[in-house]
Short mmCIF file of C-alpha atoms in Angstrom, two decimals:
data_model
loop_
_atom_site.label_atom_id
_atom_site.label_comp_id
_atom_site.label_asym_id
_atom_site.label_seq_id
_atom_site.Cartn_x
_atom_site.Cartn_y
_atom_site.Cartn_z
CA UNK A 146 15.06 20.50 271.29
CA UNK A 147 12.67 21.29 274.11
CA UNK A 148 12.11 17.98 275.71
CA UNK A 149 15.87 17.09 275.09
CA UNK A 150 16.45 20.74 277.29
CA UNK A 151 14.02 19.20 280.03
CA UNK A 152 15.85 16.11 280.17
CA UNK A 153 19.17 17.87 280.79
CA UNK A 154 17.74 20.06 283.48
CA UNK A 155 16.12 17.11 285.27
CA UNK A 156 19.25 14.99 285.38
CA UNK A 157 21.68 17.84 286.18
CA UNK A 158 19.39 18.55 289.28
CA UNK A 159 19.50 14.42 290.15
CA UNK A 160 23.22 14.71 289.88
CA UNK A 161 23.70 18.02 292.38
CA UNK A 162 21.64 16.07 294.90
CA UNK A 163 24.65 13.78 295.11
CA UNK A 164 27.13 16.74 294.94
CA UNK A 165 29.31 18.31 297.51
CA UNK A 166 29.37 22.03 298.59
CA UNK A 167 32.09 22.11 295.39
CA UNK A 168 29.19 21.32 292.76
CA UNK A 169 26.13 23.55 293.08
CA UNK A 170 23.04 24.17 290.95
CA UNK A 171 21.76 27.80 290.29
CA UNK A 172 19.00 29.62 288.54
CA UNK A 173 20.09 32.92 287.00
CA UNK A 174 18.37 35.36 284.33
CA UNK A 175 18.66 38.42 282.74
CA UNK A 176 16.46 40.99 281.78
CA UNK A 177 17.18 43.83 279.19
CA UNK A 178 15.30 46.99 277.53
CA UNK A 179 17.09 48.74 274.99
CA UNK A 180 16.46 50.82 271.69
CA UNK A 181 17.92 50.55 268.05
CA UNK A 182 17.53 52.24 264.91
CA UNK A 183 17.77 49.81 262.57
CA UNK A 184 17.03 46.33 264.12
CA UNK A 185 17.92 44.04 261.06
CA UNK A 186 20.81 45.67 259.51
CA UNK A 187 18.80 47.39 256.73
CA UNK A 188 20.41 49.28 254.05
CA UNK A 189 21.07 52.93 254.70
CA UNK A 190 19.61 54.20 251.08
CA UNK A 191 17.59 51.15 250.69
CA UNK A 192 16.48 50.01 246.86
CA UNK A 193 12.71 49.82 246.31
CA UNK A 194 12.53 46.19 246.80
CA UNK A 195 14.51 46.29 250.52
CA UNK A 196 12.76 47.29 253.67
CA UNK A 197 13.64 50.65 255.28
CA UNK A 198 15.72 50.57 258.26
CA UNK A 199 13.39 49.32 261.22
CA UNK A 200 13.67 51.94 264.42
CA UNK A 201 12.29 50.26 267.61
CA UNK A 202 12.21 48.97 270.99
CA UNK A 203 13.44 45.79 272.64
CA UNK A 204 12.77 43.81 275.34
CA UNK A 205 14.67 40.55 276.27
CA UNK A 206 15.09 38.02 278.80
CA UNK A 207 17.08 35.18 279.23
CA UNK A 208 16.81 32.67 282.14
CA UNK A 209 18.86 29.99 282.53
CA UNK A 210 20.10 26.71 284.74
CA UNK A 211 23.64 26.58 285.79
CA UNK A 212 25.49 23.72 287.12
CA UNK A 213 28.99 25.22 288.54
CA UNK A 214 31.90 22.90 289.71
CA UNK A 215 34.67 24.10 291.55
CA UNK A 216 37.66 22.39 293.02
CA UNK A 217 41.47 21.72 293.37
CA UNK A 218 43.00 21.72 289.78
CA UNK A 219 39.16 21.73 288.32
CA UNK A 220 36.64 24.28 287.33
CA UNK A 221 33.50 24.17 284.69
CA UNK A 222 30.20 24.98 284.21
CA UNK A 223 27.38 23.71 282.40
CA UNK A 224 24.48 25.72 281.50
CA UNK A 225 21.06 25.74 279.62
CA UNK A 226 19.75 29.27 278.51
CA UNK A 227 16.26 30.38 276.73
CA UNK A 228 17.08 33.78 275.50
CA UNK A 229 13.54 35.56 274.32
CA UNK A 230 13.48 38.33 272.25
CA UNK A 231 10.31 40.93 272.05
CA UNK A 232 10.56 43.84 269.54
CA UNK A 233 7.96 46.28 271.09
CA UNK A 234 6.70 47.37 267.59
CA UNK A 235 7.17 44.12 265.15
CA UNK A 236 5.52 41.55 266.80
CA UNK A 237 6.12 39.25 263.85
CA UNK A 238 9.95 39.71 264.32
CA UNK A 239 10.02 37.85 268.32
CA UNK A 240 12.40 35.35 268.62
CA UNK A 241 13.33 32.75 271.13
CA UNK A 242 16.28 30.35 271.29
CA UNK A 243 17.66 27.27 273.03
CA UNK A 244 21.06 27.35 274.37
CA UNK A 245 23.22 24.61 276.01
CA UNK A 246 26.74 24.89 276.96
CA UNK A 247 29.52 23.12 278.84
CA UNK A 248 33.19 24.81 279.48
CA UNK A 249 36.07 23.47 281.94
CA UNK A 250 39.49 24.02 282.86
CA UNK A 251 41.92 21.21 284.29
CA UNK A 252 44.69 20.93 285.44
CA UNK A 253 45.48 17.18 284.52
CA UNK A 254 49.25 17.65 286.25
CA UNK A 255 51.62 20.24 287.27
CA UNK A 256 52.54 20.71 283.64
CA UNK A 257 49.51 20.05 281.68
CA UNK A 258 46.59 21.96 281.40
CA UNK A 259 43.53 21.03 279.35
CA UNK A 260 40.34 23.38 278.53
CA UNK A 261 36.93 22.05 276.89
CA UNK A 262 33.95 24.02 275.24
CA UNK A 263 30.76 22.21 274.23
CA UNK A 264 27.99 24.10 272.58
CA UNK A 265 24.53 23.66 271.36
CA UNK A 266 22.21 26.34 269.82
CA UNK A 267 19.00 27.01 267.99
CA UNK A 268 18.38 30.44 267.38
CA UNK A 269 17.63 33.13 264.77
CA UNK A 270 20.49 35.50 263.35
CA UNK A 271 18.32 38.48 264.42
CA UNK A 272 19.87 37.79 268.12
CA UNK A 273 23.23 38.69 266.19
CA UNK A 274 21.88 42.22 266.00
CA UNK A 275 21.83 42.48 269.52
CA UNK A 276 25.49 41.47 270.52
CA UNK A 277 28.99 41.11 269.27
CA UNK A 278 30.65 42.11 265.93
CA UNK A 279 29.07 41.22 262.74
CA UNK A 280 30.33 39.63 259.47
CA UNK A 281 29.33 41.12 256.17
CA UNK A 282 26.32 39.42 255.15
CA UNK A 283 25.10 38.17 258.31
CA UNK A 284 22.81 41.28 259.12
CA UNK A 285 21.36 40.79 255.69
CA UNK A 286 19.86 37.12 256.53
CA UNK A 287 18.65 38.17 259.96
CA UNK A 288 15.62 36.13 260.12
CA UNK A 289 17.02 32.75 259.23
CA UNK A 290 17.20 30.46 261.75
CA UNK A 291 20.12 27.90 262.41
CA UNK A 292 21.07 24.79 264.56
CA UNK A 293 24.93 25.27 265.65
CA UNK A 294 27.07 22.69 267.45
CA UNK A 295 30.46 23.12 268.29
CA UNK A 296 33.00 21.51 270.38
CA UNK A 297 36.65 22.59 271.15
CA UNK A 298 39.42 21.44 273.15
CA UNK A 299 43.18 22.94 273.68
CA UNK A 300 46.06 21.55 275.51
CA UNK A 301 49.40 23.04 277.29
CA UNK A 302 52.24 21.14 278.28
CA UNK A 303 55.20 22.81 279.91
CA UNK A 304 58.15 20.14 278.96
CA UNK A 305 60.66 22.00 281.02
CA UNK A 306 61.29 25.72 281.90
CA UNK A 307 62.25 26.21 278.56
CA UNK A 308 60.05 24.18 276.41
CA UNK A 309 56.15 24.57 276.09
CA UNK A 310 53.98 22.43 273.84
CA UNK A 311 50.74 23.70 272.53
CA UNK A 312 47.87 21.71 271.04
CA UNK A 313 44.08 22.39 269.98
CA UNK A 314 41.33 20.90 268.00
CA UNK A 315 37.81 21.15 267.34
CA UNK A 316 34.71 21.21 264.92
CA UNK A 317 31.55 22.79 264.24
CA UNK A 318 27.97 21.78 262.44
CA UNK A 319 25.55 24.17 261.19
CA UNK A 320 22.07 24.02 259.56
CA UNK A 321 18.91 26.36 258.71
CA UNK A 322 15.75 24.92 259.68
CA UNK A 323 11.96 26.71 258.99
CA UNK A 324 13.09 28.32 255.42
CA UNK A 325 12.59 27.34 252.03
CA UNK A 326 15.08 25.20 251.48
CA UNK A 327 16.58 21.65 251.09
CA UNK A 328 19.25 21.77 254.38
CA UNK A 329 22.42 22.67 253.55
CA UNK A 330 24.67 21.06 256.69
CA UNK A 331 27.51 22.41 257.29
CA UNK A 332 30.69 21.14 259.29
CA UNK A 333 34.46 22.45 259.55
CA UNK A 334 37.13 20.72 261.51
CA UNK A 335 40.37 22.36 262.49
CA UNK A 336 43.36 21.23 264.17
CA UNK A 337 46.66 22.80 265.35
CA UNK A 338 50.13 22.11 266.67
CA UNK A 339 53.20 24.35 267.72
CA UNK A 340 56.01 24.01 270.13
CA UNK A 341 57.26 27.04 272.08
CA UNK A 342 60.81 27.85 273.48
CA UNK A 343 60.82 30.26 276.38
CA UNK A 344 64.42 32.61 277.05
CA UNK A 345 63.84 35.04 279.99
CA UNK A 346 61.39 37.31 278.80
CA UNK A 347 61.11 36.21 275.41
CA UNK A 348 59.16 33.21 273.71
CA UNK A 349 59.38 32.10 269.90
CA UNK A 350 56.71 29.72 268.79
CA UNK A 351 56.28 27.88 265.61
CA UNK A 352 52.58 26.68 265.06
CA UNK A 353 51.12 25.05 262.08
CA UNK A 354 47.17 24.80 261.73
CA UNK A 355 44.72 22.90 259.31
CA UNK A 356 41.11 23.69 258.60
CA UNK A 357 38.93 21.74 256.66
CA UNK A 358 35.02 22.63 255.63
CA UNK A 359 32.15 20.96 253.59
CA UNK A 360 28.90 21.75 252.68
CA UNK A 361 26.69 19.25 251.13
CA UNK A 362 24.77 19.59 248.32
CA UNK A 363 21.21 21.59 248.63
CA UNK A 364 18.43 23.52 247.29
CA UNK A 365 17.02 27.05 248.28
CA UNK A 366 13.81 27.29 246.31
CA UNK A 367 14.35 26.21 242.51
CA UNK A 368 18.21 27.11 242.85
CA UNK A 369 20.42 23.95 243.53
CA UNK A 370 23.82 24.20 245.09
CA UNK A 371 26.71 21.56 244.44
CA UNK A 372 28.65 20.22 247.36
CA UNK A 373 31.64 22.55 248.74
CA UNK A 374 35.09 21.64 250.37
CA UNK A 375 37.24 24.13 251.55
CA UNK A 376 41.01 23.23 252.89
CA UNK A 377 43.35 26.18 254.59
CA UNK A 378 46.52 25.21 256.02
CA UNK A 379 48.48 27.62 257.75
CA UNK A 380 52.13 27.96 259.35
CA UNK A 381 52.85 30.90 261.88
CA UNK A 382 55.66 32.21 263.37
CA UNK A 383 55.26 33.77 266.97
CA UNK A 384 57.53 36.30 269.05
CA UNK A 385 56.11 37.34 272.63
CA UNK A 386 58.04 39.79 274.75
CA UNK A 387 57.42 40.80 278.55
CA UNK A 388 58.54 44.64 278.45
CA UNK A 389 57.72 45.02 281.80
CA UNK A 390 55.29 43.15 284.80
CA UNK A 391 52.53 44.72 282.58
CA UNK A 392 53.30 45.51 279.40
CA UNK A 393 53.76 42.78 276.68
CA UNK A 394 54.10 42.76 272.98
CA UNK A 395 53.48 40.16 270.48
CA UNK A 396 54.61 39.71 266.81
CA UNK A 397 52.98 36.73 264.41
CA UNK A 398 53.90 36.06 260.86
CA UNK A 399 52.82 33.33 258.61
CA UNK A 400 51.52 31.99 255.60
CA UNK A 401 47.80 29.98 254.80
CA UNK A 402 47.38 28.30 251.83
CA UNK A 403 44.07 27.53 250.46
CA UNK A 404 42.46 25.13 247.78
CA UNK A 405 39.56 22.80 246.97
CA UNK A 406 38.17 19.76 244.93
CA UNK A 407 37.86 21.96 241.74
CA UNK A 408 41.69 22.82 241.68
CA UNK A 409 41.61 26.42 243.01
CA UNK A 410 44.46 27.38 244.95
CA UNK A 411 45.43 30.22 246.75
CA UNK A 412 48.11 31.70 249.29
CA UNK A 413 47.99 34.40 251.40
CA UNK A 414 50.40 36.22 254.04
CA UNK A 415 48.81 36.53 257.53
CA UNK A 416 49.99 38.18 260.59
CA UNK A 417 49.51 40.72 263.36
CA UNK A 418 51.29 42.74 266.10
CA UNK A 419 49.54 43.36 269.46
CA UNK A 420 50.59 45.93 272.45
CA UNK A 421 49.03 44.46 275.75
CA UNK A 422 48.72 45.91 279.19
CA UNK A 423 47.10 44.35 282.36
CA UNK A 424 47.42 45.10 285.74
CA UNK A 425 45.44 45.03 288.99
CA UNK A 426 41.73 45.43 286.96
CA UNK A 427 43.25 47.39 283.95
CA UNK A 428 43.71 46.17 280.67
CA UNK A 429 44.26 47.09 277.39
CA UNK A 430 45.09 45.89 274.21
CA UNK A 431 45.94 47.49 270.63
CA UNK A 432 46.06 44.71 267.83
CA UNK A 433 46.33 44.54 264.33
CA UNK A 434 46.10 41.77 262.01
CA UNK A 435 45.33 39.90 258.62
CA UNK A 436 43.15 36.42 259.05
CA UNK A 437 41.69 34.11 256.52
CA UNK A 438 39.24 31.77 257.60
CA UNK A 439 36.07 30.10 256.65
CA UNK A 440 32.29 31.45 257.85
CA UNK A 441 30.23 28.23 258.92
CA UNK A 442 26.88 30.22 258.38
CA UNK A 443 27.75 31.89 255.14
CA UNK A 444 29.65 29.12 253.73
CA UNK A 445 32.29 31.67 252.69
CA UNK A 446 35.89 31.90 252.97
CA UNK A 447 37.12 35.50 254.04
CA UNK A 448 39.85 37.47 254.47
CA UNK A 449 39.91 40.26 257.11
CA UNK A 450 42.40 43.22 257.79
CA UNK A 451 41.55 44.68 261.10
CA UNK A 452 42.93 47.22 263.63
CA UNK A 453 40.94 46.99 267.28
CA UNK A 454 41.69 48.67 270.59
CA UNK A 455 40.26 47.09 273.75
CA UNK A 456 40.15 47.88 277.36
CA UNK A 457 38.65 48.07 280.83
CA UNK A 458 39.09 50.00 284.07
CA UNK A 459 37.57 50.01 287.46
CA UNK A 460 35.58 53.32 288.37
CA UNK A 461 34.82 52.48 291.93
CA UNK A 462 36.60 49.26 293.27
CA UNK A 463 34.78 49.17 296.40
CA UNK A 464 31.39 49.17 294.75
CA UNK A 465 32.76 46.87 291.56
CA UNK A 466 31.87 49.33 289.16
CA UNK A 467 33.76 49.32 286.02
CA UNK A 468 33.91 50.96 282.33
CA UNK A 469 34.81 48.70 279.23
CA UNK A 470 35.42 49.72 275.63
CA UNK A 471 35.92 48.55 272.21
CA UNK A 472 37.05 50.36 268.93
CA UNK A 473 37.31 48.00 265.95
CA UNK A 474 37.90 49.03 261.99
CA UNK A 475 38.27 45.96 259.56
CA UNK A 476 38.41 45.67 255.73
CA UNK A 477 36.99 42.20 254.52
CA UNK A 478 36.84 40.49 251.32
CA UNK A 479 34.45 37.64 251.12
CA UNK A 480 33.97 34.81 248.50
CA UNK A 481 32.74 31.38 247.89
CA UNK A 482 36.82 30.23 247.87
CA UNK A 483 40.13 31.52 248.97
CA UNK A 484 41.15 34.29 246.29
CA UNK A 485 37.85 34.81 244.44
CA UNK A 486 36.63 37.70 246.32
CA UNK A 487 32.43 38.54 245.58
CA UNK A 488 31.93 40.99 248.00
CA UNK A 489 33.92 43.57 250.09
CA UNK A 490 33.50 46.03 252.75
CA UNK A 491 34.61 48.04 255.80
CA UNK A 492 33.17 47.60 259.16
CA UNK A 493 33.44 49.77 262.02
CA UNK A 494 32.84 48.91 265.59
CA UNK A 495 32.32 51.01 268.78
CA UNK A 496 31.21 49.49 271.59
CA UNK A 497 30.98 51.17 275.54
CA UNK A 498 29.80 49.40 278.73
CA UNK A 499 29.49 50.32 282.67
CA UNK A 500 29.26 47.50 284.86
CA UNK A 501 28.09 47.22 288.11
CA UNK A 502 28.09 44.04 290.15
CA UNK A 503 26.74 44.41 293.69
CA UNK A 504 26.14 41.29 296.04
CA UNK A 505 23.71 38.81 294.04
CA UNK A 506 23.12 41.04 291.08
CA UNK A 507 24.88 42.88 287.68
CA UNK A 508 23.71 45.84 286.10
CA UNK A 509 25.22 46.97 282.40
CA UNK A 510 24.30 49.66 280.58
CA UNK A 511 25.75 49.60 276.89
CA UNK A 512 25.97 51.44 273.89
CA UNK A 513 26.64 50.07 270.42
CA UNK A 514 27.73 51.43 267.07
CA UNK A 515 28.09 49.36 264.13
CA UNK A 516 28.53 50.62 260.65
CA UNK A 517 29.38 48.90 257.05
CA UNK A 518 30.79 51.38 254.55
CA UNK A 519 32.37 51.18 251.02
CA UNK A 520 30.17 47.72 250.49
CA UNK A 521 30.36 46.19 246.93
CA UNK A 522 30.05 43.58 244.85
CA UNK A 523 32.30 42.13 242.13
CA UNK A 524 29.73 39.79 241.13
CA UNK A 525 26.32 41.30 239.30
CA UNK A 526 24.37 38.51 241.53
CA UNK A 527 26.29 39.52 244.75
CA UNK A 528 25.62 43.01 246.65
CA UNK A 529 26.27 44.21 249.68
CA UNK A 530 24.75 47.23 250.99
CA UNK A 531 26.15 50.21 253.08
CA UNK A 532 24.29 50.79 256.66
CA UNK A 533 24.51 51.83 260.25
CA UNK A 534 23.12 50.56 263.61
CA UNK A 535 22.99 52.24 267.08
CA UNK A 536 21.94 50.44 269.78
CA UNK A 537 21.53 51.34 273.60
CA UNK A 538 20.65 48.43 276.10
CA UNK A 539 20.19 48.46 279.71
CA UNK A 540 20.84 44.77 281.28
CA UNK A 541 19.71 43.54 285.04
CA UNK A 542 20.80 39.61 285.90
CA UNK A 543 21.10 38.00 288.96
CA UNK A 544 22.17 34.50 290.05
CA UNK A 545 20.29 32.52 292.98
CA UNK A 546 22.05 31.10 295.15
CA UNK A 547 24.85 33.48 294.62
CA UNK A 548 28.36 32.36 294.38
CA UNK A 549 31.45 33.46 293.31
CA UNK A 550 32.63 31.93 289.69
CA UNK A 551 35.92 32.04 288.36
CA UNK A 552 36.64 32.19 284.64
CA UNK A 553 35.78 28.79 282.94
CA UNK A 554 37.32 29.51 279.48
CA UNK A 555 40.28 31.50 279.19
CA UNK A 556 42.49 30.44 276.15
CA UNK A 557 46.15 30.34 276.15
CA UNK A 558 48.54 32.65 278.15
CA UNK A 559 49.39 35.84 276.20
CA UNK A 560 52.33 36.92 278.40
CA UNK A 561 55.82 34.83 278.66
CA UNK A 562 55.49 34.81 282.18
CA UNK A 563 52.13 33.46 282.58
CA UNK A 564 50.92 35.57 284.87
CA UNK A 565 47.51 36.29 283.38
CA UNK A 566 46.62 32.32 283.57
CA UNK A 567 43.83 32.08 285.63
CA UNK A 568 44.41 30.32 288.50
CA UNK A 569 42.77 27.10 289.69
CA UNK A 570 42.29 26.30 293.53
CA UNK A 571 45.52 24.75 294.93
CA UNK A 572 45.31 21.27 296.55
CA UNK A 573 45.75 22.83 300.12
CA UNK A 574 43.06 24.92 299.78
#
């Protein structure tokens, strides 16, 4: 991975020597210092054979090389990052990762938009405890190292002022390294098609999606595991309405079917509702939903019922000072196949961040509380434990030479009027 990344960096610099001002190369990086009371998600009241929660201070450094391109109707970002994580009181837990990514938005024509995403990484699951929302089980395996490859694309076409086509597909591959196993190569693919009808302030969409997951036969120590195959298919009806120029709502209702080669099958109602607000830098979303999906790392099917509230406001516009927050509560049911749940747990996440972005730099102060509660197993050999974790992190970042970089990964518009769609440079600019 290291030699490959070095070659990519050399090739990137060579390409940019031929590029104009629309394409630029940058060196960037972040330095973070924080403290946590449970670095690896240890149980709150652990049994005798389980480690106690580890209180520690943590320092991270993440240098990166970027190539950014922004021209009329096209914008993309290529990056290589090498994050280092140092636990000041736990030398043996220090980690390093390699991450390559490419994201782009392309207005292929006046009526077609294409988004692409590629990612390759080699990292330990310990880094999941430092950012983002966890899935039950991930925190208990934080010393495992995984290589992951992911690719996805989404396409939107306006057939007319009334009809819009939606399409997306992707795949992912993951396998563990540096552990006493015969590697378990896991991959999944998905594809989705949809049609949307627009009618003044309302839109009505019908979407169908298929997902296939495979894990090869493998061995962990003296235990052998047979190959696994899971198939998930779903159909969903969706309604959106723009209440005003800043408020909008969405409702979704559908059914997901799951089956495997062993003859097991199950059906689940899925859906959700959302209330959204977006105006001049202020944003908020209240979302309630049920989803059924596959965790590529854990080789498990999960059903998640969740409610979340997310938002952000500018605190001082002239100084680019902003506040964002996330609150999420969820109930997870996890099993080797859909409908056969062997673990369940509730989770709660609360996160608040203050971000200051002066010229050429960024400074962020973040607090996160994560809690897993009412955890348990339905099988004698499966057991999740309750735990909680608090994390405070100060991060300073910079980029040279400086440049304003617009978003390169947005997802589909969430409003009927598409006013939240990220604009690209017009041909006349």
